[in-house]
PDB file of C-alpha atoms in Angstrom:
ATOM      1  CA  MET A   1      35.904  -6.156 -14.329  1.00 46.00           C
ATOM      2  CA  GLY A   2      37.101  -9.765 -14.970  1.00 44.00           C
ATOM      3  CA  SER A   3      37.263 -12.506 -12.364  1.00 42.00           C
ATOM      4  CA  SER A   4      41.013 -12.154 -11.790  1.00 42.00           C
ATOM      5  CA  SER A   5      40.839  -8.377 -11.386  1.00 41.00           C
ATOM      6  CA  THR A   6      37.817  -8.791  -9.112  1.00 39.00           C
ATOM      7  CA  HIS A   7      39.812 -11.207  -6.962  1.00 41.00           C
ATOM      8  CA  SER A   8      42.724  -8.762  -6.780  1.00 40.00           C
ATOM      9  CA  PHE A   9      40.389  -5.884  -5.947  1.00 38.00           C
ATOM     10  CA  LEU A  10      38.741  -7.795  -3.105  1.00 38.00           C
ATOM     11  CA  CYS A  11      42.064  -9.103  -1.767  1.00 42.00           C
ATOM     12  CA  SER A  12      43.464  -5.583  -1.760  1.00 41.00           C
ATOM     13  CA  GLY A  13      40.419  -4.463   0.186  1.00 41.00           C
ATOM     14  CA  ALA A  14      40.929  -7.255   2.706  1.00 39.00           C
ATOM     15  CA  LEU A  15      44.561  -6.235   3.212  1.00 36.00           C
ATOM     16  CA  LEU A  16      43.527  -2.623   3.753  1.00 37.00           C
ATOM     17  CA  ILE A  17      40.975  -3.710   6.344  1.00 36.00           C
ATOM     18  CA  MET A  18      43.550  -5.829   8.206  1.00 38.00           C
ATOM     19  CA  SER A  19      46.030  -2.982   8.158  1.00 41.00           C
ATOM     20  CA  GLY A  20      43.460  -0.628   9.633  1.00 43.00           C
ATOM     21  CA  SER A  21      43.287   1.608   6.546  1.00 44.00           C
ATOM     22  CA  LEU A  22      40.035   3.294   5.625  1.00 49.00           C
ATOM     23  CA  LEU A  23      38.460   1.973   2.428  1.00 44.00           C
ATOM     24  CA  PRO A  24      36.796   4.325  -0.050  1.00 47.00           C
ATOM     25  CA  ASP A  25      33.000   4.258  -0.340  1.00 45.00           C
ATOM     26  CA  SER A  26      33.365   3.026  -3.924  1.00 39.00           C
ATOM     27  CA  PHE A  27      34.831  -0.252  -2.627  1.00 37.00           C
ATOM     28  CA  PHE A  28      31.755  -1.008  -0.502  1.00 42.00           C
ATOM     29  CA  SER A  29      29.455   0.099  -3.323  1.00 43.00           C
ATOM     30  CA  TYR A  30      31.169  -2.330  -5.678  1.00 40.00           C
ATOM     31  CA  VAL A  31      31.010  -5.228  -3.240  1.00 43.00           C
ATOM     32  CA  GLU A  32      27.313  -4.584  -2.514  1.00 52.00           C
ATOM     33  CA  GLN A  33      26.344  -4.620  -6.197  1.00 52.00           C
ATOM     34  CA  ALA A  34      28.885  -7.160  -7.494  1.00 51.00           C
ATOM     35  CA  ASP A  35      26.519 -10.137  -7.657  1.00 76.00           C
ATOM     36  CA  LEU A  36      23.335  -8.327  -8.707  1.00 91.00           C
ATOM     37  CA  GLU A  37      21.785  -8.215 -12.151  1.00 92.00           C
ATOM     38  CA  PRO A  38      20.138  -5.118 -13.663  1.00 93.00           C
ATOM     39  CA  GLY A  39      16.776  -4.551 -12.003  1.00 94.00           C
ATOM     40  CA  GLN A  40      17.885  -6.152  -8.742  1.00 96.00           C
ATOM     41  CA  ARG A  41      18.753  -4.787  -5.303  1.00 95.00           C
ATOM     42  CA  TRP A  42      19.451  -6.164  -1.877  1.00 95.00           C
ATOM     43  CA  SER A  43      16.334  -6.453   0.267  1.00 95.00           C
ATOM     44  CA  THR A  44      15.465  -3.158   1.957  1.00 95.00           C
ATOM     45  CA  TRP A  45      13.702  -4.872   4.879  1.00 95.00           C
ATOM     46  CA  ASP A  46      16.320  -3.857   7.465  1.00 91.00           C
ATOM     47  CA  ALA A  47      17.346  -0.538   5.887  1.00 93.00           C
ATOM     48  CA  ILE A  48      17.471   2.500   8.167  1.00 92.00           C
ATOM     49  CA  GLY A  49      14.162   4.362   8.164  1.00 92.00           C
ATOM     50  CA  VAL A  50      12.122   1.504   6.692  1.00 95.00           C
ATOM     51  CA  LEU A  51       8.902   0.707   8.568  1.00 96.00           C
ATOM     52  CA  ALA A  52       7.973  -2.978   8.853  1.00 97.00           C
ATOM     53  CA  GLY A  53       4.400  -4.201   8.757  1.00 97.00           C
ATOM     54  CA  PRO A  54       2.435  -5.117  11.892  1.00 97.00           C
ATOM     55  CA  GLU A  55       3.329  -8.184  13.901  1.00 96.00           C
ATOM     56  CA  PRO A  56       2.877 -11.091  13.930  1.00 95.00           C
ATOM     57  CA  TRP A  57       4.487 -11.148  10.485  1.00 97.00           C
ATOM     58  CA  PRO A  58       2.868 -13.663   8.129  1.00 97.00           C
ATOM     59  CA  ASP A  59       4.948 -16.777   7.459  1.00 97.00           C
ATOM     60  CA  TRP A  60       5.491 -15.784   3.832  1.00 97.00           C
ATOM     61  CA  VAL A  61       7.200 -12.460   4.684  1.00 98.00           C
ATOM     62  CA  ILE A  62      10.936 -12.781   3.943  1.00 98.00           C
ATOM     63  CA  THR A  63      13.079 -10.945   6.494  1.00 96.00           C
ATOM     64  CA  ALA A  64      16.528 -12.322   5.604  1.00 94.00           C
ATOM     65  CA  ASP A  65      19.276  -9.750   4.985  1.00 88.00           C
ATOM     66  CA  ALA A  66      20.578 -11.857   2.096  1.00 91.00           C
ATOM     67  CA  ALA A  67      17.304 -11.633   0.153  1.00 96.00           C
ATOM     68  CA  ILE A  68      17.368  -9.988  -3.266  1.00 97.00           C
ATOM     69  CA  ASP A  69      14.565  -7.862  -4.733  1.00 97.00           C
ATOM     70  CA  SER A  70      14.024  -8.313  -8.488  1.00 98.00           C
ATOM     71  CA  GLU A  71      11.799  -6.135 -10.663  1.00 97.00           C
ATOM     72  CA  LEU A  72       9.263  -8.189 -12.647  1.00 97.00           C
ATOM     73  CA  GLY A  73       7.423  -5.403 -14.465  1.00 97.00           C
ATOM     74  CA  ILE A  74       4.587  -2.961 -13.999  1.00 96.00           C
ATOM     75  CA  LEU A  75       1.162  -4.079 -12.779  1.00 95.00           C
ATOM     76  CA  LYS A  76      -0.803  -0.847 -13.160  1.00 92.00           C
ATOM     77  CA  THR A  77      -0.337   2.901 -13.506  1.00 89.00           C
ATOM     78  CA  GLY A  78      -2.204   5.687 -11.763  1.00 84.00           C
ATOM     79  CA  LYS A  79      -2.234   9.460 -11.409  1.00 79.00           C
ATOM     80  CA  GLU A  80      -0.546   9.356  -8.014  1.00 83.00           C
ATOM     81  CA  ALA A  81       1.328   6.076  -7.939  1.00 90.00           C
ATOM     82  CA  ASP A  82       2.379   3.151 -10.092  1.00 94.00           C
ATOM     83  CA  VAL A  83       2.259  -0.461  -8.915  1.00 97.00           C
ATOM     84  CA  PHE A  84       5.036  -2.870  -9.901  1.00 98.00           C
ATOM     85  CA  LEU A  85       5.591  -6.578  -9.364  1.00 98.00           C
ATOM     86  CA  LEU A  86       8.660  -7.320  -7.274  1.00 98.00           C
ATOM     87  CA  GLU A  87      10.099 -10.693  -6.274  1.00 98.00           C
ATOM     88  CA  ARG A  88      11.909 -10.939  -2.926  1.00 98.00           C
ATOM     89  CA  ALA A  89      13.928 -14.160  -2.796  1.00 97.00           C
ATOM     90  CA  THR A  90      16.673 -16.070  -1.036  1.00 96.00           C
ATOM     91  CA  GLU A  91      18.251 -19.360  -2.118  1.00 94.00           C
ATOM     92  CA  THR A  92      15.420 -21.281  -0.437  1.00 95.00           C
ATOM     93  CA  GLU A  93      12.278 -19.123  -0.633  1.00 97.00           C
ATOM     94  CA  ALA A  94      10.652 -16.457  -2.766  1.00 97.00           C
ATOM     95  CA  VAL A  95       7.551 -14.290  -2.730  1.00 98.00           C
ATOM     96  CA  VAL A  96       6.100 -11.870  -5.276  1.00 98.00           C
ATOM     97  CA  LEU A  97       4.961  -8.546  -3.834  1.00 98.00           C
ATOM     98  CA  ALA A  98       3.148  -5.486  -5.136  1.00 98.00           C
ATOM     99  CA  ALA A  99       5.402  -2.412  -4.960  1.00 98.00           C
ATOM    100  CA  LYS A 100       3.283   0.741  -4.897  1.00 97.00           C
ATOM    101  CA  ARG A 101       5.466   3.758  -5.660  1.00 95.00           C
ATOM    102  CA  TYR A 102       4.085   7.235  -5.250  1.00 90.00           C
ATOM    103  CA  ARG A 103       5.345   9.452  -8.030  1.00 81.00           C
ATOM    104  CA  GLY A 104       8.082  12.055  -7.746  1.00 63.00           C
ATOM    105  CA  ALA A 105       7.241  15.752  -7.508  1.00 54.00           C
ATOM    106  CA  ASP A 106       7.824  16.361 -11.228  1.00 49.00           C
ATOM    107  CA  HIS A 107       5.637  13.492 -12.455  1.00 42.00           C
ATOM    108  CA  ARG A 108       2.739  13.456 -10.037  1.00 46.00           C
ATOM    109  CA  LEU A 109      -0.856  14.472 -10.716  1.00 46.00           C
ATOM    110  CA  PHE A 110      -2.649  14.288  -7.381  1.00 49.00           C
ATOM    111  CA  HIS A 111      -6.414  14.408  -7.696  1.00 52.00           C
ATOM    112  CA  ARG A 112      -7.157  14.017  -3.974  1.00 52.00           C
ATOM    113  CA  ASP A 113      -8.544  17.266  -2.599  1.00 56.00           C
ATOM    114  CA  ASP A 114      -8.118  18.799   0.839  1.00 64.00           C
ATOM    115  CA  SER A 115     -11.502  17.510   2.009  1.00 67.00           C
ATOM    116  CA  TYR A 116      -9.915  14.085   2.553  1.00 62.00           C
ATOM    117  CA  THR A 117      -7.237  15.357   4.897  1.00 62.00           C
ATOM    118  CA  GLU A 118      -9.251  17.699   7.113  1.00 61.00           C
ATOM    119  CA  GLY A 119      -8.721  16.636  10.692  1.00 53.00           C
ATOM    120  CA  ARG A 120      -5.295  15.132  10.008  1.00 49.00           C
ATOM    121  CA  VAL A 121      -2.316  16.659  11.777  1.00 51.00           C
ATOM    122  CA  VAL A 122       0.890  17.673   9.966  1.00 44.00           C
ATOM    123  CA  ARG A 123       3.380  18.154  12.781  1.00 51.00           C
ATOM    124  CA  ARG A 124       6.187  20.153  11.169  1.00 49.00           C
ATOM    125  CA  SER A 125       5.351  23.808  10.500  1.00 54.00           C
ATOM    126  CA  ARG A 126       7.649  23.861   7.476  1.00 48.00           C
ATOM    127  CA  ASP A 127       5.710  20.955   5.956  1.00 41.00           C
ATOM    128  CA  ARG A 128       2.369  22.620   6.675  1.00 42.00           C
ATOM    129  CA  ARG A 129       3.490  25.828   4.938  1.00 47.00           C
ATOM    130  CA  ALA A 130       4.877  23.921   1.942  1.00 40.00           C
ATOM    131  CA  LEU A 131       1.673  21.926   1.561  1.00 42.00           C
ATOM    132  CA  ALA A 132      -0.416  25.096   1.739  1.00 44.00           C
ATOM    133  CA  LYS A 133       1.700  26.863  -0.903  1.00 45.00           C
ATOM    134  CA  GLY A 134       1.928  23.858  -3.227  1.00 51.00           C
ATOM    135  CA  THR A 135       5.679  24.184  -3.661  1.00 47.00           C
ATOM    136  CA  ALA A 136       7.886  21.434  -5.135  1.00 46.00           C
ATOM    137  CA  TYR A 137       8.906  20.502  -1.604  1.00 41.00           C
ATOM    138  CA  GLY A 138       5.248  20.543  -0.613  1.00 45.00           C
ATOM    139  CA  ARG A 139       4.429  18.059  -3.381  1.00 48.00           C
ATOM    140  CA  THR A 140       7.221  15.809  -2.125  1.00 48.00           C
ATOM    141  CA  VAL A 141       5.806  16.051   1.402  1.00 50.00           C
ATOM    142  CA  GLN A 142       2.370  15.286   0.027  1.00 54.00           C
ATOM    143  CA  ALA A 143       3.559  12.044  -1.606  1.00 57.00           C
ATOM    144  CA  GLY A 144       5.182  10.985   1.648  1.00 69.00           C
ATOM    145  CA  GLN A 145       2.032  11.848   3.589  1.00 83.00           C
ATOM    146  CA  TRP A 146      -0.157   9.726   1.311  1.00 87.00           C
ATOM    147  CA  ALA A 147       2.251   6.768   1.417  1.00 91.00           C
ATOM    148  CA  LEU A 148       2.526   6.972   5.210  1.00 92.00           C
ATOM    149  CA  ALA A 149      -1.247   7.326   5.562  1.00 92.00           C
ATOM    150  CA  GLU A 150      -1.898   4.259   3.419  1.00 95.00           C
ATOM    151  CA  PHE A 151       0.677   2.206   5.316  1.00 96.00           C
ATOM    152  CA  GLY A 152      -0.860   3.294   8.622  1.00 95.00           C
ATOM    153  CA  TYR A 153      -4.449   2.512   7.635  1.00 96.00           C
ATOM    154  CA  LEU A 154      -3.508  -0.839   6.111  1.00 98.00           C
ATOM    155  CA  SER A 155      -1.608  -1.759   9.276  1.00 97.00           C
ATOM    156  CA  ARG A 156      -4.582  -0.873  11.475  1.00 97.00           C
ATOM    157  CA  PHE A 157      -7.135  -2.586   9.263  1.00 98.00           C
ATOM    158  CA  TRP A 158      -5.069  -5.759   8.844  1.00 98.00           C
ATOM    159  CA  SER A 159      -4.526  -5.970  12.594  1.00 97.00           C
ATOM    160  CA  GLU A 160      -8.288  -5.676  13.128  1.00 97.00           C
ATOM    161  CA  GLY A 161      -8.999  -8.489  10.677  1.00 97.00           C
ATOM    162  CA  LEU A 162     -10.297  -6.406   7.782  1.00 98.00           C
ATOM    163  CA  PRO A 163      -9.860  -7.828   4.259  1.00 98.00           C
ATOM    164  CA  VAL A 164      -6.928  -5.693   3.062  1.00 98.00           C
ATOM    165  CA  PRO A 165      -3.484  -6.580   1.647  1.00 98.00           C
ATOM    166  CA  TYR A 166      -0.814  -7.076   4.304  1.00 98.00           C
ATOM    167  CA  PRO A 167       1.527  -4.035   4.284  1.00 98.00           C
ATOM    168  CA  VAL A 168       5.016  -5.570   4.223  1.00 98.00           C
ATOM    169  CA  GLN A 169       7.027  -2.364   4.584  1.00 97.00           C
ATOM    170  CA  LEU A 170       7.223   1.344   3.843  1.00 96.00           C
ATOM    171  CA  ASP A 171      10.415   2.913   2.485  1.00 94.00           C
ATOM    172  CA  GLU A 172       9.827   6.650   1.969  1.00 91.00           C
ATOM    173  CA  THR A 173       7.314   6.655  -0.919  1.00 92.00           C
ATOM    174  CA  GLU A 174       7.546   2.944  -1.791  1.00 95.00           C
ATOM    175  CA  LEU A 175       4.960   0.698  -0.165  1.00 97.00           C
ATOM    176  CA  LEU A 176       5.472  -3.072  -0.478  1.00 98.00           C
ATOM    177  CA  LEU A 177       2.216  -5.003  -0.216  1.00 98.00           C
ATOM    178  CA  GLU A 178       0.915  -8.538  -0.270  1.00 98.00           C
ATOM    179  CA  LEU A 179       0.036  -9.413  -3.854  1.00 98.00           C
ATOM    180  CA  ILE A 180      -3.595 -10.513  -3.937  1.00 98.00           C
ATOM    181  CA  THR A 181      -4.175 -13.447  -6.289  1.00 96.00           C
ATOM    182  CA  THR A 182      -6.952 -15.808  -7.308  1.00 94.00           C
ATOM    183  CA  VAL A 183      -7.018 -19.486  -6.336  1.00 88.00           C
ATOM    184  CA  ASP A 184      -5.177 -20.157  -9.621  1.00 90.00           C
ATOM    185  CA  GLY A 185      -2.339 -17.829  -8.664  1.00 91.00           C
ATOM    186  CA  GLU A 186      -3.306 -15.104 -11.137  1.00 94.00           C
ATOM    187  CA  THR A 187      -3.394 -11.460 -10.093  1.00 96.00           C
ATOM    188  CA  ALA A 188      -6.861 -10.805  -8.672  1.00 97.00           C
ATOM    189  CA  PRO A 189      -9.144  -8.659 -10.859  1.00 97.00           C
ATOM    190  CA  ARG A 190     -11.086  -5.654  -9.666  1.00 97.00           C
ATOM    191  CA  LEU A 191     -14.662  -6.412  -8.678  1.00 98.00           C
ATOM    192  CA  ALA A 192     -15.863  -4.200 -11.549  1.00 97.00           C
ATOM    193  CA  GLN A 193     -14.222  -6.621 -14.019  1.00 97.00           C
ATOM    194  CA  THR A 194     -16.055  -9.692 -12.709  1.00 96.00           C
ATOM    195  CA  ARG A 195     -19.467 -11.241 -13.332  1.00 96.00           C
ATOM    196  CA  PRO A 196     -20.203 -13.220 -10.160  1.00 96.00           C
ATOM    197  CA  ASP A 197     -23.129 -15.611  -9.997  1.00 96.00           C
ATOM    198  CA  ALA A 198     -25.946 -14.951  -7.513  1.00 96.00           C
ATOM    199  CA  ASP A 199     -24.418 -16.944  -4.662  1.00 97.00           C
ATOM    200  CA  THR A 200     -20.977 -15.366  -5.091  1.00 97.00           C
ATOM    201  CA  LEU A 201     -22.525 -11.905  -5.377  1.00 97.00           C
ATOM    202  CA  ALA A 202     -24.365 -12.420  -2.082  1.00 97.00           C
ATOM    203  CA  ALA A 203     -21.180 -13.685  -0.420  1.00 98.00           C
ATOM    204  CA  TYR A 204     -19.223 -10.649  -1.654  1.00 98.00           C
ATOM    205  CA  TRP A 205     -21.944  -8.325  -0.348  1.00 98.00           C
ATOM    206  CA  GLU A 206     -21.879  -9.943   3.080  1.00 98.00           C
ATOM    207  CA  GLN A 207     -18.088  -9.653   3.264  1.00 98.00           C
ATOM    208  CA  LEU A 208     -18.144  -6.037   2.099  1.00 98.00           C
ATOM    209  CA  THR A 209     -20.840  -4.867   4.522  1.00 98.00           C
ATOM    210  CA  ASP A 210     -19.109  -6.682   7.393  1.00 98.00           C
ATOM    211  CA  ALA A 211     -15.920  -4.782   6.519  1.00 98.00           C
ATOM    212  CA  MET A 212     -17.771  -1.467   6.319  1.00 98.00           C
ATOM    213  CA  ARG A 213     -19.364  -2.101   9.721  1.00 97.00           C
ATOM    214  CA  LEU A 214     -15.990  -2.814  11.277  1.00 97.00           C
ATOM    215  CA  MET A 215     -14.514   0.351   9.769  1.00 97.00           C
ATOM    216  CA  ALA A 216     -17.485   2.337  11.059  1.00 97.00           C
ATOM    217  CA  ARG A 217     -16.837   0.975  14.560  1.00 97.00           C
ATOM    218  CA  MET A 218     -13.306   2.329  14.150  1.00 97.00           C
ATOM    219  CA  ARG A 219     -14.969   5.619  13.095  1.00 96.00           C
ATOM    220  CA  LEU A 220     -13.439   5.390   9.633  1.00 97.00           C
ATOM    221  CA  THR A 221     -14.627   4.937   6.073  1.00 97.00           C
ATOM    222  CA  HIS A 222     -12.702   4.076   2.912  1.00 97.00           C
ATOM    223  CA  GLY A 223     -13.413   7.444   1.333  1.00 95.00           C
ATOM    224  CA  ASP A 224     -13.192   6.271  -2.280  1.00 94.00           C
ATOM    225  CA  LEU A 225     -14.954   2.910  -2.167  1.00 97.00           C
ATOM    226  CA  SER A 226     -16.289   1.438  -5.375  1.00 97.00           C
ATOM    227  CA  ALA A 227     -16.119  -1.751  -7.423  1.00 98.00           C
ATOM    228  CA  TYR A 228     -12.811  -0.432  -8.799  1.00 96.00           C
ATOM    229  CA  ASN A 229     -11.138  -0.403  -5.370  1.00 96.00           C
ATOM    230  CA  ILE A 230     -12.185  -3.921  -4.425  1.00 98.00           C
ATOM    231  CA  LEU A 231     -10.361  -7.037  -5.628  1.00 98.00           C
ATOM    232  CA  ALA A 232     -12.175 -10.339  -6.141  1.00 97.00           C
ATOM    233  CA  THR A 233     -10.187 -13.527  -5.582  1.00 96.00           C
ATOM    234  CA  GLY A 234     -12.978 -15.947  -6.447  1.00 91.00           C
ATOM    235  CA  GLU A 235     -13.957 -16.701  -2.854  1.00 90.00           C
ATOM    236  CA  ARG A 236     -13.350 -13.412  -1.087  1.00 96.00           C
ATOM    237  CA  ILE A 237     -12.986  -9.698  -1.646  1.00 98.00           C
ATOM    238  CA  VAL A 238     -10.089  -7.453  -0.628  1.00 98.00           C
ATOM    239  CA  LEU A 239     -10.258  -3.670  -0.222  1.00 98.00           C
ATOM    240  CA  ILE A 240      -7.418  -1.672  -1.795  1.00 97.00           C
ATOM    241  CA  ASP A 241      -6.303   1.941  -2.381  1.00 94.00           C
ATOM    242  CA  LEU A 242      -6.650   3.311   1.137  1.00 94.00           C
ATOM    243  CA  PRO A 243      -4.477   6.427   1.497  1.00 91.00           C
ATOM    244  CA  GLN A 244      -7.549   8.666   1.679  1.00 91.00           C
ATOM    245  CA  ALA A 245      -9.452   6.790   4.408  1.00 94.00           C
ATOM    246  CA  VAL A 246     -11.524   9.347   6.293  1.00 94.00           C
ATOM    247  CA  ASP A 247     -12.035   9.856  10.026  1.00 94.00           C
ATOM    248  CA  LEU A 248     -15.816  10.088  10.411  1.00 95.00           C
ATOM    249  CA  ILE A 249     -15.615  12.247  13.529  1.00 92.00           C
ATOM    250  CA  ALA A 250     -12.535  14.451  13.059  1.00 91.00           C
ATOM    251  CA  ASN A 251     -13.243  15.210   9.403  1.00 92.00           C
ATOM    252  CA  PRO A 252     -16.244  17.540   8.922  1.00 92.00           C
ATOM    253  CA  ASN A 253     -16.906  15.856   5.563  1.00 92.00           C
ATOM    254  CA  GLY A 254     -16.761  12.362   7.055  1.00 94.00           C
ATOM    255  CA  MET A 255     -20.442  11.549   6.783  1.00 95.00           C
ATOM    256  CA  ASP A 256     -20.547  12.787   3.196  1.00 95.00           C
ATOM    257  CA  PHE A 257     -17.749  10.388   2.287  1.00 96.00           C
ATOM    258  CA  LEU A 258     -19.494   7.553   4.106  1.00 97.00           C
ATOM    259  CA  GLY A 259     -22.706   8.271   2.225  1.00 98.00           C
ATOM    260  CA  ARG A 260     -20.859   8.295  -1.096  1.00 97.00           C
ATOM    261  CA  ASP A 261     -19.153   4.983  -0.294  1.00 98.00           C
ATOM    262  CA  CYS A 262     -22.566   3.462   0.475  1.00 98.00           C
ATOM    263  CA  ARG A 263     -24.140   4.777  -2.737  1.00 98.00           C
ATOM    264  CA  ASN A 264     -21.225   3.596  -4.917  1.00 98.00           C
ATOM    265  CA  VAL A 265     -21.214   0.002  -3.706  1.00 98.00           C
ATOM    266  CA  CYS A 266     -24.996  -0.332  -3.400  1.00 98.00           C
ATOM    267  CA  SER A 267     -25.509   0.910  -6.922  1.00 98.00           C
ATOM    268  CA  TRP A 268     -23.059  -1.701  -8.322  1.00 98.00           C
ATOM    269  CA  PHE A 269     -24.606  -4.606  -6.405  1.00 98.00           C
ATOM    270  CA  ALA A 270     -28.197  -3.470  -7.061  1.00 98.00           C
ATOM    271  CA  ALA A 271     -27.481  -3.278 -10.805  1.00 97.00           C
ATOM    272  CA  ARG A 272     -26.620  -6.987 -10.633  1.00 97.00           C
ATOM    273  CA  GLY A 273     -29.855  -7.980  -8.942  1.00 96.00           C
ATOM    274  CA  LEU A 274     -28.992  -7.778  -5.240  1.00 97.00           C
ATOM    275  CA  ASP A 275     -31.289  -5.971  -2.807  1.00 96.00           C
ATOM    276  CA  ALA A 276     -28.861  -3.254  -1.678  1.00 97.00           C
ATOM    277  CA  ASP A 277     -30.264   0.006  -0.335  1.00 97.00           C
ATOM    278  CA  ALA A 278     -27.760   2.822   0.192  1.00 98.00           C
ATOM    279  CA  GLU A 279     -29.851   4.771   2.693  1.00 97.00           C
ATOM    280  CA  GLU A 280     -30.467   1.713   4.872  1.00 97.00           C
ATOM    281  CA  LEU A 281     -26.781   0.825   4.835  1.00 98.00           C
ATOM    282  CA  LEU A 282     -25.781   4.401   5.667  1.00 98.00           C
ATOM    283  CA  ALA A 283     -28.187   4.567   8.612  1.00 97.00           C
ATOM    284  CA  GLU A 284     -26.840   1.278   9.953  1.00 97.00           C
ATOM    285  CA  LEU A 285     -23.211   2.396   9.656  1.00 97.00           C
ATOM    286  CA  VAL A 286     -23.831   5.791  11.236  1.00 96.00           C
ATOM    287  CA  ALA A 287     -25.236   4.034  14.288  1.00 94.00           C
ATOM    288  CA  PHE A 288     -21.882   2.272  14.788  1.00 88.00           C
ATOM    289  CA  CYS A 289     -20.038   5.602  14.995  1.00 84.00           C
ATOM    290  CA  TRP A 290     -21.617   6.774  18.241  1.00 78.00           C
TER     291      TRP A 290
END
């Protein structure tokens, strides 16, 4: 549609509004998308049903209705979700976020087993039945449950001061997160991809065990903790991938998951020369649970 026809279309719409006539949905759809390029959308921050991250919101979170979200490409793929880079920008400010999108029912390969979710409550009986039967609807519910669980745990952990990405918002199965970067502005690598010197290794270990102690006081453990679910920014570590966090009391397998988390991280640090004993760490963390 050319500029002159666009002008006529909009003017006609204005006349219809002034005359009290009802405009077709296609008119509003056109106006909403008229100025957007492919791969862009209006910010979903204030959309109905979207959950915002915990307050106080960090200064870099953009809440303006006029902000535009632009796709920048994929960051990583996974069996359950893919993570994309997304820029949210206005005329005066911009921020790049990580958009974690849990896969649709036809393209998902969940490897989490039921032992993670024991003790969790699914309120709707229809959802419980669908999850138990593994139907297509049940798989859709499952994706929503994992996304909601991750948003909830991230919100709690961030509010308690744990080193996790800030959860900007949740829109159904799309979770927008703070993008963790190095001091140079590059996307932070996983701890498993780094070779820290002795001092940095010791600093990472102190940060990690402090975080594990705080989670244990909350009677929770990561549930899938390893050097692959920890990002290293150069000065600090950040824990990621938290939809399966386990309640140490409500879940009968809680202590098993805690023990596995301890063994995984201790084995990685010990292999790099640090004195890290899994049994000692486990005993210390268990004491915080009671």
